[in-house]
Short mmCIF file of C-alpha atoms and ligand atoms in Angstrom, two decimals:
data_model
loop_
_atom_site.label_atom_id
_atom_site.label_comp_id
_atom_site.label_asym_id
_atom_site.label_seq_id
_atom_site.Cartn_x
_atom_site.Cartn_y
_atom_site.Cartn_z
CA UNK A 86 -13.60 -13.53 -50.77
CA UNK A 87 -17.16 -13.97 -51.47
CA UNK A 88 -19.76 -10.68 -51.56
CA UNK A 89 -22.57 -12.07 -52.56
CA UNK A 90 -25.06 -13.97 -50.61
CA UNK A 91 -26.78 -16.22 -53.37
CA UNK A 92 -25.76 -18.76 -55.17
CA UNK A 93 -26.82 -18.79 -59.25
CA UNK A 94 -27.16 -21.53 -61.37
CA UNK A 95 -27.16 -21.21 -64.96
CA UNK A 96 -26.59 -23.96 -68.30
CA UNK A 97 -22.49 -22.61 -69.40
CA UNK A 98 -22.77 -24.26 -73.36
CA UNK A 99 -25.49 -23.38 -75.90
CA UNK A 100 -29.01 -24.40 -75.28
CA UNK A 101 -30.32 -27.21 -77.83
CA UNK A 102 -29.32 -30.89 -78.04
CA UNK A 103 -25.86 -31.68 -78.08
CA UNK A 104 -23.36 -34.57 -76.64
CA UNK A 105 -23.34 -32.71 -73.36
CA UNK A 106 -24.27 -29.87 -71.82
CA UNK A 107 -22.49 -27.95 -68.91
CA UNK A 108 -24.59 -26.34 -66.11
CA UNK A 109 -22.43 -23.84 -63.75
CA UNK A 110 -23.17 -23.27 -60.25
CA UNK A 111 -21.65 -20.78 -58.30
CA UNK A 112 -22.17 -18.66 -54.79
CA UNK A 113 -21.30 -19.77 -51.11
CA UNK A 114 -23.73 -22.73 -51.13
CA UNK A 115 -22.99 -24.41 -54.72
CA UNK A 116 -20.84 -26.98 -53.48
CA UNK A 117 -23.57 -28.19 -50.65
CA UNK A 118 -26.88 -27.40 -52.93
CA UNK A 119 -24.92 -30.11 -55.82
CA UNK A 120 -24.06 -32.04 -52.85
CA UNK A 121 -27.83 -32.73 -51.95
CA UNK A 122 -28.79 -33.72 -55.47
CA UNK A 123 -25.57 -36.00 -56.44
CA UNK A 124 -25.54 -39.80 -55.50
CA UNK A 125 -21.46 -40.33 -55.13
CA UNK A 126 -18.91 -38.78 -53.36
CA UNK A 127 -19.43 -36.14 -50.71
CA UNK A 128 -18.71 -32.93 -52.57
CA UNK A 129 -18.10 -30.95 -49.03
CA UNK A 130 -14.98 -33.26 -48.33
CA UNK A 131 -13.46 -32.99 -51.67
CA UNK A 132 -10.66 -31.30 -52.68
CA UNK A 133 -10.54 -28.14 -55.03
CA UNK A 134 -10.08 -28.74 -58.98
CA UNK A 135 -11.07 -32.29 -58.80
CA UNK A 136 -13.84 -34.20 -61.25
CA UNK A 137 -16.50 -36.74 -59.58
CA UNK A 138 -18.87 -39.13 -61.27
CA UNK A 139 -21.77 -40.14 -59.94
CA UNK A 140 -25.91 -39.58 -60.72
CA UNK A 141 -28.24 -36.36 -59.71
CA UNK A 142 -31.01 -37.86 -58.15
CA UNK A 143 -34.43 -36.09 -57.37
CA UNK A 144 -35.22 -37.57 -54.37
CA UNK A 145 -35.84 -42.13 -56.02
CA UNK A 146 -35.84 -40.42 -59.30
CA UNK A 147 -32.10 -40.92 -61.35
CA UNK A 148 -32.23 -37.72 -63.35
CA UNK A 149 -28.65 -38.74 -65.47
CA UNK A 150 -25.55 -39.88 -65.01
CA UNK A 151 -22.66 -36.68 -64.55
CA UNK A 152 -19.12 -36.07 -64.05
CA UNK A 153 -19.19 -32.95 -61.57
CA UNK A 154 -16.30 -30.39 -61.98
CA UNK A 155 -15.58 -29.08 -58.26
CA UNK A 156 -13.75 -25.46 -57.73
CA UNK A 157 -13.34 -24.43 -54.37
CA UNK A 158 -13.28 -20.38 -53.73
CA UNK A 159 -11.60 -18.18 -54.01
CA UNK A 160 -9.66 -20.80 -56.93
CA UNK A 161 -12.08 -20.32 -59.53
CA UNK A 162 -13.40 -18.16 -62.04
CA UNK A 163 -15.93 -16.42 -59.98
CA UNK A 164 -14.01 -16.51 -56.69
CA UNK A 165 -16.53 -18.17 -55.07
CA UNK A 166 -17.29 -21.89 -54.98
CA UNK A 167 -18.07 -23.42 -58.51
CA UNK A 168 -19.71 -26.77 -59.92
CA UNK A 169 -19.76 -27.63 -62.80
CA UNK A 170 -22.43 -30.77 -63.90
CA UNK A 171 -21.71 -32.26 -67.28
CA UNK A 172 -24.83 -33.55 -67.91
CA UNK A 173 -26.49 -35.44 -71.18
CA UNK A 174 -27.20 -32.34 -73.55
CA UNK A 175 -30.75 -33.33 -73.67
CA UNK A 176 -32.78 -30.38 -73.00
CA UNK A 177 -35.46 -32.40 -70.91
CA UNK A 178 -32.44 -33.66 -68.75
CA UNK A 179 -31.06 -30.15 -68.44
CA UNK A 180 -34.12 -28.14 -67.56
CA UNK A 181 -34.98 -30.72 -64.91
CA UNK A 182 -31.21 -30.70 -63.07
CA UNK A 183 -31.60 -26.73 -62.88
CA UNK A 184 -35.34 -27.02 -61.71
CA UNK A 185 -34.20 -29.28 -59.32
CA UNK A 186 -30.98 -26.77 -58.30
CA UNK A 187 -33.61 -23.93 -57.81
CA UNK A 188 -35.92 -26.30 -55.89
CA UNK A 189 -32.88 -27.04 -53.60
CA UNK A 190 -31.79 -23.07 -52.93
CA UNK A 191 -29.77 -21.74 -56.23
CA UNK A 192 -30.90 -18.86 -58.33
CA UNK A 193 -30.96 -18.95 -62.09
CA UNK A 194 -28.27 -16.50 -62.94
CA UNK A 195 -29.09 -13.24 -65.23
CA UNK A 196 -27.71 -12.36 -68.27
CA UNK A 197 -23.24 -11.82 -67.82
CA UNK A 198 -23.75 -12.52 -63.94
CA UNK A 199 -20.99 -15.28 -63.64
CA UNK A 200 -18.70 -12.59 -65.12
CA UNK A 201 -19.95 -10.09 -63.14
CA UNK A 202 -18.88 -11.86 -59.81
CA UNK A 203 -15.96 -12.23 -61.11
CA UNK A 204 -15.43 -8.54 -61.68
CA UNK A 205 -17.47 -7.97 -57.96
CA UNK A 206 -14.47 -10.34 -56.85
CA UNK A 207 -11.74 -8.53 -57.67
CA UNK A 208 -11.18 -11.69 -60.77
CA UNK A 209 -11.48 -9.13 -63.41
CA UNK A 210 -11.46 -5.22 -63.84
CA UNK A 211 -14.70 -3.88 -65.55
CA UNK A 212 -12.69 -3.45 -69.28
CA UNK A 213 -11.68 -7.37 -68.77
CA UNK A 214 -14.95 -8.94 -68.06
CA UNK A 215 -16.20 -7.03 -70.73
CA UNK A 216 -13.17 -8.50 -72.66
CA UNK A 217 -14.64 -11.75 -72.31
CA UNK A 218 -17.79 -11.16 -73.99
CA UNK A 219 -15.66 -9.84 -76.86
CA UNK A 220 -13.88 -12.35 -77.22
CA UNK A 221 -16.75 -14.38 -76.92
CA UNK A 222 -18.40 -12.70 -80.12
CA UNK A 223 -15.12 -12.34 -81.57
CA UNK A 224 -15.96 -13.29 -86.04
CA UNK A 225 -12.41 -11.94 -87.31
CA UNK A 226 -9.10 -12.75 -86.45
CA UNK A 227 -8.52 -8.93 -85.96
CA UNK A 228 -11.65 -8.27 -83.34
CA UNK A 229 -9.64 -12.06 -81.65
CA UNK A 230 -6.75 -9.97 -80.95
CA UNK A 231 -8.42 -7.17 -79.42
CA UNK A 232 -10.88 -8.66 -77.36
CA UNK A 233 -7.62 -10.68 -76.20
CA UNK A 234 -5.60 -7.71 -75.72
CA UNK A 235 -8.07 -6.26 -73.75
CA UNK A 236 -8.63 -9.21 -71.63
CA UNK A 237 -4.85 -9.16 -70.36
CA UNK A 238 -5.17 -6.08 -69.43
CA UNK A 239 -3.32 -3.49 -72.06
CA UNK A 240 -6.04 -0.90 -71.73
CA UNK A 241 -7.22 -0.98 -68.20
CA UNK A 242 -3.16 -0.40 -68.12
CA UNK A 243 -2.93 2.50 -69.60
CA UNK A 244 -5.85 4.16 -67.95
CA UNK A 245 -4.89 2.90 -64.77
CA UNK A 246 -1.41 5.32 -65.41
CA UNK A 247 -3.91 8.19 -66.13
CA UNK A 248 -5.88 7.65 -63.02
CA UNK A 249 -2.74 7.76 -61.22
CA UNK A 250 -1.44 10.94 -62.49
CA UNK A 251 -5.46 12.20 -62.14
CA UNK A 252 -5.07 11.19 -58.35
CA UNK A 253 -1.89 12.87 -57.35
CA UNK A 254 -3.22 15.73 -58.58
CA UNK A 255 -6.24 15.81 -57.19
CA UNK A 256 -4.21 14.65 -53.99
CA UNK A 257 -2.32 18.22 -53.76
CA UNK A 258 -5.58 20.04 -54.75
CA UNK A 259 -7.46 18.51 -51.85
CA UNK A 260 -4.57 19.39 -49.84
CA UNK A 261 -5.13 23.10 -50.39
CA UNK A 262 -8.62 22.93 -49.33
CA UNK A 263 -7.54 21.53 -45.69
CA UNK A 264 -4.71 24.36 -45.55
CA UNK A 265 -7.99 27.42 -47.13
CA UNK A 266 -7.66 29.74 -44.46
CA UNK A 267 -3.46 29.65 -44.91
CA UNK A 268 -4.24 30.31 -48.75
CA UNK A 269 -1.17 28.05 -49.78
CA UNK A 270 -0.75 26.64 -53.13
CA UNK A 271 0.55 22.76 -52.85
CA UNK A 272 -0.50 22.46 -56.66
CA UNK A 273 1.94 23.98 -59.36
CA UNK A 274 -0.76 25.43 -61.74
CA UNK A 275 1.53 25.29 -64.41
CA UNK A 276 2.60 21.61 -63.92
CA UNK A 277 -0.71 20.83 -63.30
CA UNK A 278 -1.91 22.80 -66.48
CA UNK A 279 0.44 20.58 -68.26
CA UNK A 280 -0.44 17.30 -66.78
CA UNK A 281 -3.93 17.91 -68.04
CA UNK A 282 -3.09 18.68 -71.23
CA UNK A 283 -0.76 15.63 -71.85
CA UNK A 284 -4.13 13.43 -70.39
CA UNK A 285 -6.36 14.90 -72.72
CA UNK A 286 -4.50 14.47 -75.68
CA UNK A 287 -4.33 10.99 -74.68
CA UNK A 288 -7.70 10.36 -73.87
CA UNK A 289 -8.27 12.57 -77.02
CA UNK A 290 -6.51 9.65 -79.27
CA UNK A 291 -8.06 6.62 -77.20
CA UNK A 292 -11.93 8.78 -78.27
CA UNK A 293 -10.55 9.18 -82.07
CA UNK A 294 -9.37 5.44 -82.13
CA UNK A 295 -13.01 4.32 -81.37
CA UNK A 296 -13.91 4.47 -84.95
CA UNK A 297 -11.16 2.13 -86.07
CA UNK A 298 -11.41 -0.17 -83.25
CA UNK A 299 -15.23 -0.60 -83.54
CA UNK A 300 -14.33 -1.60 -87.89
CA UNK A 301 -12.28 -4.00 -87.05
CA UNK A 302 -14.46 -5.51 -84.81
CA UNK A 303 -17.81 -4.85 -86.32
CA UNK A 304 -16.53 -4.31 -89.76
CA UNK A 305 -15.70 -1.37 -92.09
CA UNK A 306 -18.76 0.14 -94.00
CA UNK A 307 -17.86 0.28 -97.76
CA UNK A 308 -19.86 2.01 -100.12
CA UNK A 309 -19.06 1.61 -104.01
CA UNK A 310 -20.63 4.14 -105.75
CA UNK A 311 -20.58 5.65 -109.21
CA UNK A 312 -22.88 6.93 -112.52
CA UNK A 313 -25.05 4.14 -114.05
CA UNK A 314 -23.21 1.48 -116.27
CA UNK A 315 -19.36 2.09 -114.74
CA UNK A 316 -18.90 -1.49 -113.49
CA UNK A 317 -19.77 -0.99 -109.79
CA UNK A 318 -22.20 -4.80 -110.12
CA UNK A 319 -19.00 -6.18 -111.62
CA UNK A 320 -17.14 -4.93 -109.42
CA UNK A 321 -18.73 -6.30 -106.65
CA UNK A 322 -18.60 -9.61 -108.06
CA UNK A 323 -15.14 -9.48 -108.71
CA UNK A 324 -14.02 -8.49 -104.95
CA UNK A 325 -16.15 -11.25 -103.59
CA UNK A 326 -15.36 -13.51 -106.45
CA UNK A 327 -18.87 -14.47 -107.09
CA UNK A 328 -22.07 -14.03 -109.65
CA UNK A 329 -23.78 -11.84 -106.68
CA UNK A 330 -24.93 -9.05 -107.27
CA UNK A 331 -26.94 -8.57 -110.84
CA UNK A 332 -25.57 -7.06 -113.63
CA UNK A 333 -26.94 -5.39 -116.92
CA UNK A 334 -26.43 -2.93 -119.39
CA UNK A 335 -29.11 -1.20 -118.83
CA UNK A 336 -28.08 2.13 -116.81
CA UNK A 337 -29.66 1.96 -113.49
CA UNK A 338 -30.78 -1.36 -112.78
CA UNK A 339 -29.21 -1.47 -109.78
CA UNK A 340 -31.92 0.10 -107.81
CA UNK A 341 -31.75 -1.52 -104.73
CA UNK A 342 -28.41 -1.98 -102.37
CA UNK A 343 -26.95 -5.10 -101.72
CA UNK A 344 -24.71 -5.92 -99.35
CA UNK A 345 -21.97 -8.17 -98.74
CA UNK A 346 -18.99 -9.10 -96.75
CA UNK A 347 -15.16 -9.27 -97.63
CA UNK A 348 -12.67 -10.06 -95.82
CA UNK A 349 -9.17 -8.93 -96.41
CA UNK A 350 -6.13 -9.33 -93.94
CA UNK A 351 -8.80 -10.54 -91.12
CA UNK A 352 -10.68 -6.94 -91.48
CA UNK A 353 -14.45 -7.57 -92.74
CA UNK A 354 -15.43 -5.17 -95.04
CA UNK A 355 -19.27 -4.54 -95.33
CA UNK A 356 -19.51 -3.76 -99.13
CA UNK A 357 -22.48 -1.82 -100.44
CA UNK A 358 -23.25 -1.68 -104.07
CA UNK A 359 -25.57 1.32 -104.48
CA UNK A 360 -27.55 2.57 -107.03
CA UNK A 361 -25.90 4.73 -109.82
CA UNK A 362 -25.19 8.12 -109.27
CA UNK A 363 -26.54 11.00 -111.62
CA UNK A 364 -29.22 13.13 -112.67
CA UNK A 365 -32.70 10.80 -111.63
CA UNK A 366 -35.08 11.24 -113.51
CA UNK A 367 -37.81 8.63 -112.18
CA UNK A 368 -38.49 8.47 -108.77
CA UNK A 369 -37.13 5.02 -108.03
CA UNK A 370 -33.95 6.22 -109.35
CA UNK A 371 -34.09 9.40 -107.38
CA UNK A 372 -34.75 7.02 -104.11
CA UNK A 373 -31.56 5.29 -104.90
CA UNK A 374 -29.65 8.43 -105.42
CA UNK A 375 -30.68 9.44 -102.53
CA UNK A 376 -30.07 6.44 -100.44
CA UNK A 377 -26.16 6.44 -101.95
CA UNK A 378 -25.93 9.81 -100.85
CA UNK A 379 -26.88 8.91 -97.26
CA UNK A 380 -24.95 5.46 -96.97
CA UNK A 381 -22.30 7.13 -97.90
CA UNK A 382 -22.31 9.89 -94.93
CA UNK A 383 -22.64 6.58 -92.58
CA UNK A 384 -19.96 4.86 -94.15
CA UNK A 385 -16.23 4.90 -93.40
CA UNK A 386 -14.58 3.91 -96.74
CA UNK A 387 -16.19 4.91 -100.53
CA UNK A 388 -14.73 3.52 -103.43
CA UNK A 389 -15.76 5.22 -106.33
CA UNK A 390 -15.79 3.60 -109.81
CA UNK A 391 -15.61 5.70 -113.07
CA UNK A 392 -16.07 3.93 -116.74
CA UNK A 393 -12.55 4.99 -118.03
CA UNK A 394 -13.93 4.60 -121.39
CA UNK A 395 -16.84 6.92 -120.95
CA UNK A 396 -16.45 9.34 -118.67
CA UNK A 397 -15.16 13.09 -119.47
CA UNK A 398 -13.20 15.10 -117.29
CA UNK A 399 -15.80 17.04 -116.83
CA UNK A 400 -18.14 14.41 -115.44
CA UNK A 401 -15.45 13.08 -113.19
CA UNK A 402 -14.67 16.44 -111.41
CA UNK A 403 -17.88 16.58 -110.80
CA UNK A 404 -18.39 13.58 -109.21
CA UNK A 405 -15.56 13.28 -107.08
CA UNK A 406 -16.47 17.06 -105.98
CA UNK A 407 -19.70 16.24 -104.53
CA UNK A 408 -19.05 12.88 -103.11
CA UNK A 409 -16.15 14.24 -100.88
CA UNK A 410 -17.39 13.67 -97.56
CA UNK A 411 -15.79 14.61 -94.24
CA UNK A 412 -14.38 11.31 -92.40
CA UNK A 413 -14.58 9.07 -95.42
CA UNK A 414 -12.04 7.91 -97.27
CA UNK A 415 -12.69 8.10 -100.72
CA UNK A 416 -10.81 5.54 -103.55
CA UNK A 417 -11.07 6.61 -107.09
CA UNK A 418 -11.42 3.29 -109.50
CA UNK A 419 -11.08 3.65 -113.27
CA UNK A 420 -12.57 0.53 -114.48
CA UNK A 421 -13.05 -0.89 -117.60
CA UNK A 422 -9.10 -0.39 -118.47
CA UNK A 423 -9.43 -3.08 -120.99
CA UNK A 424 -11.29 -1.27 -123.26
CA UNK A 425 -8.21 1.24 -123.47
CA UNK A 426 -5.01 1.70 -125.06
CA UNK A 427 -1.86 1.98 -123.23
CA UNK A 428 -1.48 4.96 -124.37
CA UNK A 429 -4.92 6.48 -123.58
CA UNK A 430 -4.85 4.74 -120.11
CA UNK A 431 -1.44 7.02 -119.71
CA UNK A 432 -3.72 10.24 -120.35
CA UNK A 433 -6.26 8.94 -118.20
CA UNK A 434 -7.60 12.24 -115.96
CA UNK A 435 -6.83 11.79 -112.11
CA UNK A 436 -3.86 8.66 -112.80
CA UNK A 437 -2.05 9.69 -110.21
CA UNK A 438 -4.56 8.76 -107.66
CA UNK A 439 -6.96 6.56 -109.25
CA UNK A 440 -6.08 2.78 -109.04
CA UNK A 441 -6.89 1.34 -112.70
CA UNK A 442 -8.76 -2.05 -113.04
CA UNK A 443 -10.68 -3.86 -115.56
CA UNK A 444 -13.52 -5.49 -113.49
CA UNK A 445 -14.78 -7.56 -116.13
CA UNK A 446 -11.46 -9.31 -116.85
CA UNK A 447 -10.58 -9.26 -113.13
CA UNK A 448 -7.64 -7.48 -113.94
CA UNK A 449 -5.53 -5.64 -110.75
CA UNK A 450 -8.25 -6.60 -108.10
CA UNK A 451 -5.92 -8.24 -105.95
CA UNK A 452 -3.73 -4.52 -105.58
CA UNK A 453 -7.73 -2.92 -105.24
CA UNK A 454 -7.87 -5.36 -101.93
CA UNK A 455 -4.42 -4.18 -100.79
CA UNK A 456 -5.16 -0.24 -101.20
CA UNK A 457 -8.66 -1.00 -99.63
CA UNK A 458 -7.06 -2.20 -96.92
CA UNK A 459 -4.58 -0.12 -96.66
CA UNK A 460 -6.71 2.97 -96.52
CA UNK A 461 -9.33 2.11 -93.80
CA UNK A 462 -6.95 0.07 -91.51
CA UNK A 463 -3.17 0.59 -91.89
CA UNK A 464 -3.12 4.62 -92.84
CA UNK A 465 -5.64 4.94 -89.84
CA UNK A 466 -3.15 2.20 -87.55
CA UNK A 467 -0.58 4.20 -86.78
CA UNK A 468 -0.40 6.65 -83.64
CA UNK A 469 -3.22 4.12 -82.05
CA UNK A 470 -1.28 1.55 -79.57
CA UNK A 471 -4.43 0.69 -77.82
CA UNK A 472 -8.24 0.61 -79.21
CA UNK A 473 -11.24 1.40 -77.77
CA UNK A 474 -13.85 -0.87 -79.34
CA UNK A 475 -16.18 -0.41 -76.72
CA UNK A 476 -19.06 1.95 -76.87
CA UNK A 477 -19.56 2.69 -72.71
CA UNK A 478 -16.10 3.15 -72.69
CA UNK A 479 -16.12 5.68 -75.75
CA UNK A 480 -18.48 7.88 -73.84
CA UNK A 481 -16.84 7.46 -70.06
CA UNK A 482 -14.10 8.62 -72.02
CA UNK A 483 -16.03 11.34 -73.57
CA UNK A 484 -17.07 12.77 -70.00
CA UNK A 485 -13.66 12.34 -68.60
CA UNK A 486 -12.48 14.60 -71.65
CA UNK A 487 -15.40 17.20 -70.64
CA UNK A 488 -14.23 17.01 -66.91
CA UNK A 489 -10.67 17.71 -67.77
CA UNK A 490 -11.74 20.92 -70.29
CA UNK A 491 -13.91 21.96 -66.90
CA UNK A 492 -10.47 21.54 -65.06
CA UNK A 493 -8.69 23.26 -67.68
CA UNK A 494 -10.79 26.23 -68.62
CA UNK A 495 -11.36 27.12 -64.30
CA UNK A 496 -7.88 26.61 -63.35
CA UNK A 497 -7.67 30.14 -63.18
CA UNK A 498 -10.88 31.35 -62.06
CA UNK A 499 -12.55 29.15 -59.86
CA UNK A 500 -11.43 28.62 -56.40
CA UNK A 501 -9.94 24.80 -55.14
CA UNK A 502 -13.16 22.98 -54.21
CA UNK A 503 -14.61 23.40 -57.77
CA UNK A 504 -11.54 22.18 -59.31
CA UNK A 505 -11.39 19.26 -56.93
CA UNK A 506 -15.08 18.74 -57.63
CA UNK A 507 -14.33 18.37 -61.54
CA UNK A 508 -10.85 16.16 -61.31
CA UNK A 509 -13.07 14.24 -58.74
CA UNK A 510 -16.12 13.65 -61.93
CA UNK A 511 -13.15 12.89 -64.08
CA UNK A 512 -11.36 10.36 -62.13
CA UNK A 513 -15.03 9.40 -61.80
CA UNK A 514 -16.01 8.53 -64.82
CA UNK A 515 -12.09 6.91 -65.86
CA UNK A 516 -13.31 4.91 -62.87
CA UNK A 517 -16.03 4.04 -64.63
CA UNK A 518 -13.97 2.25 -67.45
CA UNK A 519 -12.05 -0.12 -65.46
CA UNK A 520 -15.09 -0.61 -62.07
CA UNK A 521 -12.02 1.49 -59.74
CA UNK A 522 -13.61 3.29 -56.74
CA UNK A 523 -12.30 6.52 -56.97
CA UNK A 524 -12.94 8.11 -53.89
CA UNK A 525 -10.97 5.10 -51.67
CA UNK A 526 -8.08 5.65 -54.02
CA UNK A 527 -7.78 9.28 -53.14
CA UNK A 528 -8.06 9.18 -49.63
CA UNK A 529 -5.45 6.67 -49.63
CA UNK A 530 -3.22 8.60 -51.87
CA UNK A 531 -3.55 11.42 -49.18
CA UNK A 532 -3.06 9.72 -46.65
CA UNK A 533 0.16 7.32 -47.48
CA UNK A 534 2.19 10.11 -49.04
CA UNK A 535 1.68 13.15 -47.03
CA UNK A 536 0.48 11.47 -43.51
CA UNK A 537 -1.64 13.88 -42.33
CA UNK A 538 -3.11 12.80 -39.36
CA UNK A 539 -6.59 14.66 -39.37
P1 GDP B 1903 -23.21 -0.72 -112.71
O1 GDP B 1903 -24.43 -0.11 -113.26
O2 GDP B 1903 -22.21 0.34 -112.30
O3 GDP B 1903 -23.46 -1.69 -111.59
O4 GDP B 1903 -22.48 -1.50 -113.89
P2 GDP B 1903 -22.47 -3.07 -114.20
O5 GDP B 1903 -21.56 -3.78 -113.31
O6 GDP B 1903 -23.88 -3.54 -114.33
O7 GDP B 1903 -21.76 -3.05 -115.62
C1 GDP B 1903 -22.31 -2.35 -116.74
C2 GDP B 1903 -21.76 -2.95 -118.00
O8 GDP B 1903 -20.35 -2.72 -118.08
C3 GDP B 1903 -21.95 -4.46 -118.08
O9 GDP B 1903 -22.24 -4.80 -119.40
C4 GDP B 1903 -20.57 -4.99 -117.69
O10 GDP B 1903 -20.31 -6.25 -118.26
C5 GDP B 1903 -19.65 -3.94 -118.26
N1 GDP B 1903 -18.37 -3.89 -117.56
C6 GDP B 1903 -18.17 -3.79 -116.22
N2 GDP B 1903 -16.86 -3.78 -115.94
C7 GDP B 1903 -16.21 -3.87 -117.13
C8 GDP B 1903 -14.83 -3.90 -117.49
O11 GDP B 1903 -13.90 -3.86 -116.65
N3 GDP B 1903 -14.55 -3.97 -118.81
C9 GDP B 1903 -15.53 -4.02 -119.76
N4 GDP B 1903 -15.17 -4.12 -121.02
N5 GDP B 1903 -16.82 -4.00 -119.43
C10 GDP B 1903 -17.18 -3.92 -118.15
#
């Protein structure tokens, strides 16, 4: 079924010269407005899913030489009739086929609007078609899998079973307000109490799996950190397995960050190599003190390196005391291990959580990688079937959380309407996640289980 009125025109593949380039039509009149243009068949007469060659022609004038892809609605991506014109990827050629479209009726299409029919067409729910620009964008193997997961449907699934629960509810609530002068109670507030609480706490895990979802797909913020001289350059260098970053041995030449990505397991990990951590004296060292300190607080992972040959107990407490941050992980490194005895690397302070490596001689980097990984991804996995990696859906999510504390905290105060008005704003804004319109759903609801015939 076709909504919209229009039809928009748009080049599908990259702009810039290539072999060929693929301009999409679609809307009630794509199939006649390519019709007018294209020398060959007559596209109105043609069958759906069927390829035609022939030339676009502006009025004499052979623009190129096409094969036209022809998709009658509602068999199509969009639901509505769609052409497809593999042209010549010459940018001239294209530019002048979709002047020539607009000339003849079409539209140039905004930003997503191909997808958006789609979604407007019932093709997609609002967490698919935004599935499709994931996947899209998708860099990592991991942010693949989501996008793709997302795309078939596995979260608009699961909140689909929470907007059904959300709607019974709200179903017996709305009941009560039909039946106010009786003063009869269709909802259980007990059951109901319960209900809420068992959709909060899983709305309350799809909100806390945000972080992890958005690192695997935009990557995990790593700071290394650590006093002047402890290896953190080397380091560096030896996780990406490159002559990167600069090292010295002068303490605190690494004024400036630098940044880098590493991949591990299909996770990219956004490595920052900060400045050296300790008393600044100078003010470009106290900038870069600073600067750790705060990339730190915006980072999700910190691996702190100590020189295992240097540092005293003393120093170290210290250290790990005042980096502990709230929602970062911290991993304790002692580098330089091949500067020790066995024996002294056995009374190392803190052995039985720091992870001992010898940066220099790229000694136990491999099982660094593994822990890495292990501590911003896997420890953080489990309890999290589905991810929310999207940020509009983080704060629908967010409202539909306030809602339900509204809900929860006037369940025994306020009268029916104002608890119908606050499931309502919570099925609302779930709504909002997957495009449903909520109030259709709940009249129906009403009025297919409990037939009242008002
Ligand atoms: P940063 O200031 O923390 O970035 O430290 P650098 O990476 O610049 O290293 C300081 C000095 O320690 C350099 O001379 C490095 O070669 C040396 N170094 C780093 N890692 C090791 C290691 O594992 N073993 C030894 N023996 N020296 C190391």
């Amino acid at each position: 079924m076709t909504q919209t009125e229009d039809t928009i025109v748009a080049l599908a593949t990259p702009s810039g010269a290539g072999a060929i380039g693929v301009i999409r039509l679609s809307g009630p009149d794509a199939i006649t407005i390519a019709n007018s243009v294209f020398k060959g068949k007559d596209l109105t007469k043609q069958a759906t899913h069927t390829l035609h060659y022939g030339s676009i022609i502006d009025g004499e004038l052979i623009l190129d030489e096409v094969v036209i892809s022809l998709f009658v609605g509602p068999k199509s991506y969009t639901r509505e009739n769609v052409i497809e014109i593999s042209c010549h990827g010459s940018n001239y050629i294209i530019e002048s086929i979709i002047k020539l479209l607009i000339k003849k009726g079409a539209r140039a299409a905004k930003a997503g609007e191909f997808t958006l029919r789609a979604f407007l067409n019932g093709q997609l729910d609002l967490s698919q078609a935004e599935a499709v620009a994931d996947l899209i964008a998708s860099n990592s193997k991991a942010s693949q899998q989501i996008a793709l997961q997302q795309l078939r449907g596995g979260f608009s699934n699961q909140l689909a079973q929470l907007r059904e629960q959300l709607v019974q509810f709200a179903s017996l609530i709305e009941l009560e307000l039909d039946f106010a002068e009786e003063d009869v109670e269709f909802a259980n507030r007990d059951q109901l109490k319960q209900l809420i609480h068992t959709i909060t706490r899983i709305i309350g895990s799809l909100i806390q799996s945000f972080e992890l979802g958005n690192a695997i797909k935009n990557g995990v913020n790593t700071v290394i950190a650590g006093r002047p001289n402890a290896g953190k350059s080397t380091l560096l260098n030896a996780l990406l397995n490159e002559e990167r970053a600069i090292v010295s041995h002068i303490a605190g030449t690494t004024r400036d960050t630098i940044e880098e990505v590493l991949n591990i397991q299909g996770i990219n990990f956004r490595l920052i190599d900060t400045a050296g951590i300790r008393e600044a004296t100078d003010t470009i060292e106290q900038i870069g003190v600073q600067r750790t300190m705060e990339k730190i607080s915006q980072s999700a992972l910190l691996i702190y390196v100590f020189d295992a040959a240097q540092i005293t107990i003393e120093e170290l407490n210290n250290d790990l005391e005042s980096l502990q941050t709230p929602g970062v992980t911290m991993l304790v490194v002692a580098n330089k291990a091949d500067l020790l005895s066995n024996e002294q690397l056995l009374n190392l302070p803190h052995t039985d959580k720091a992870i001992i490596i010898s940066a220099k001689e790229k000694q136990h980097i491999d099982e660094l990688k593994s822990k890495i990984y292990h501590a911003a991804i896997k420890e953080q996995l489990s309890g999290h079937e589905t991810l929310v990696t999207n940020i509009r859906h983080l704060e629908a999510l967010q409202k539909t959380e306030e809602s339900l504390t509204r809900v929860l905290d006037g369940m025994d105060t306020v009268t029916s309407d104002f608890l119908s008005m606050d499931i309502k704003q919570a099925l609302h804004y779930l709504g909002e996640i997957t495009g449903a319109v909520t109030t259709d759903d709940l009249l129906e609801n009403i009025f297919s289980k409990f037939c009242i015939g008002k």
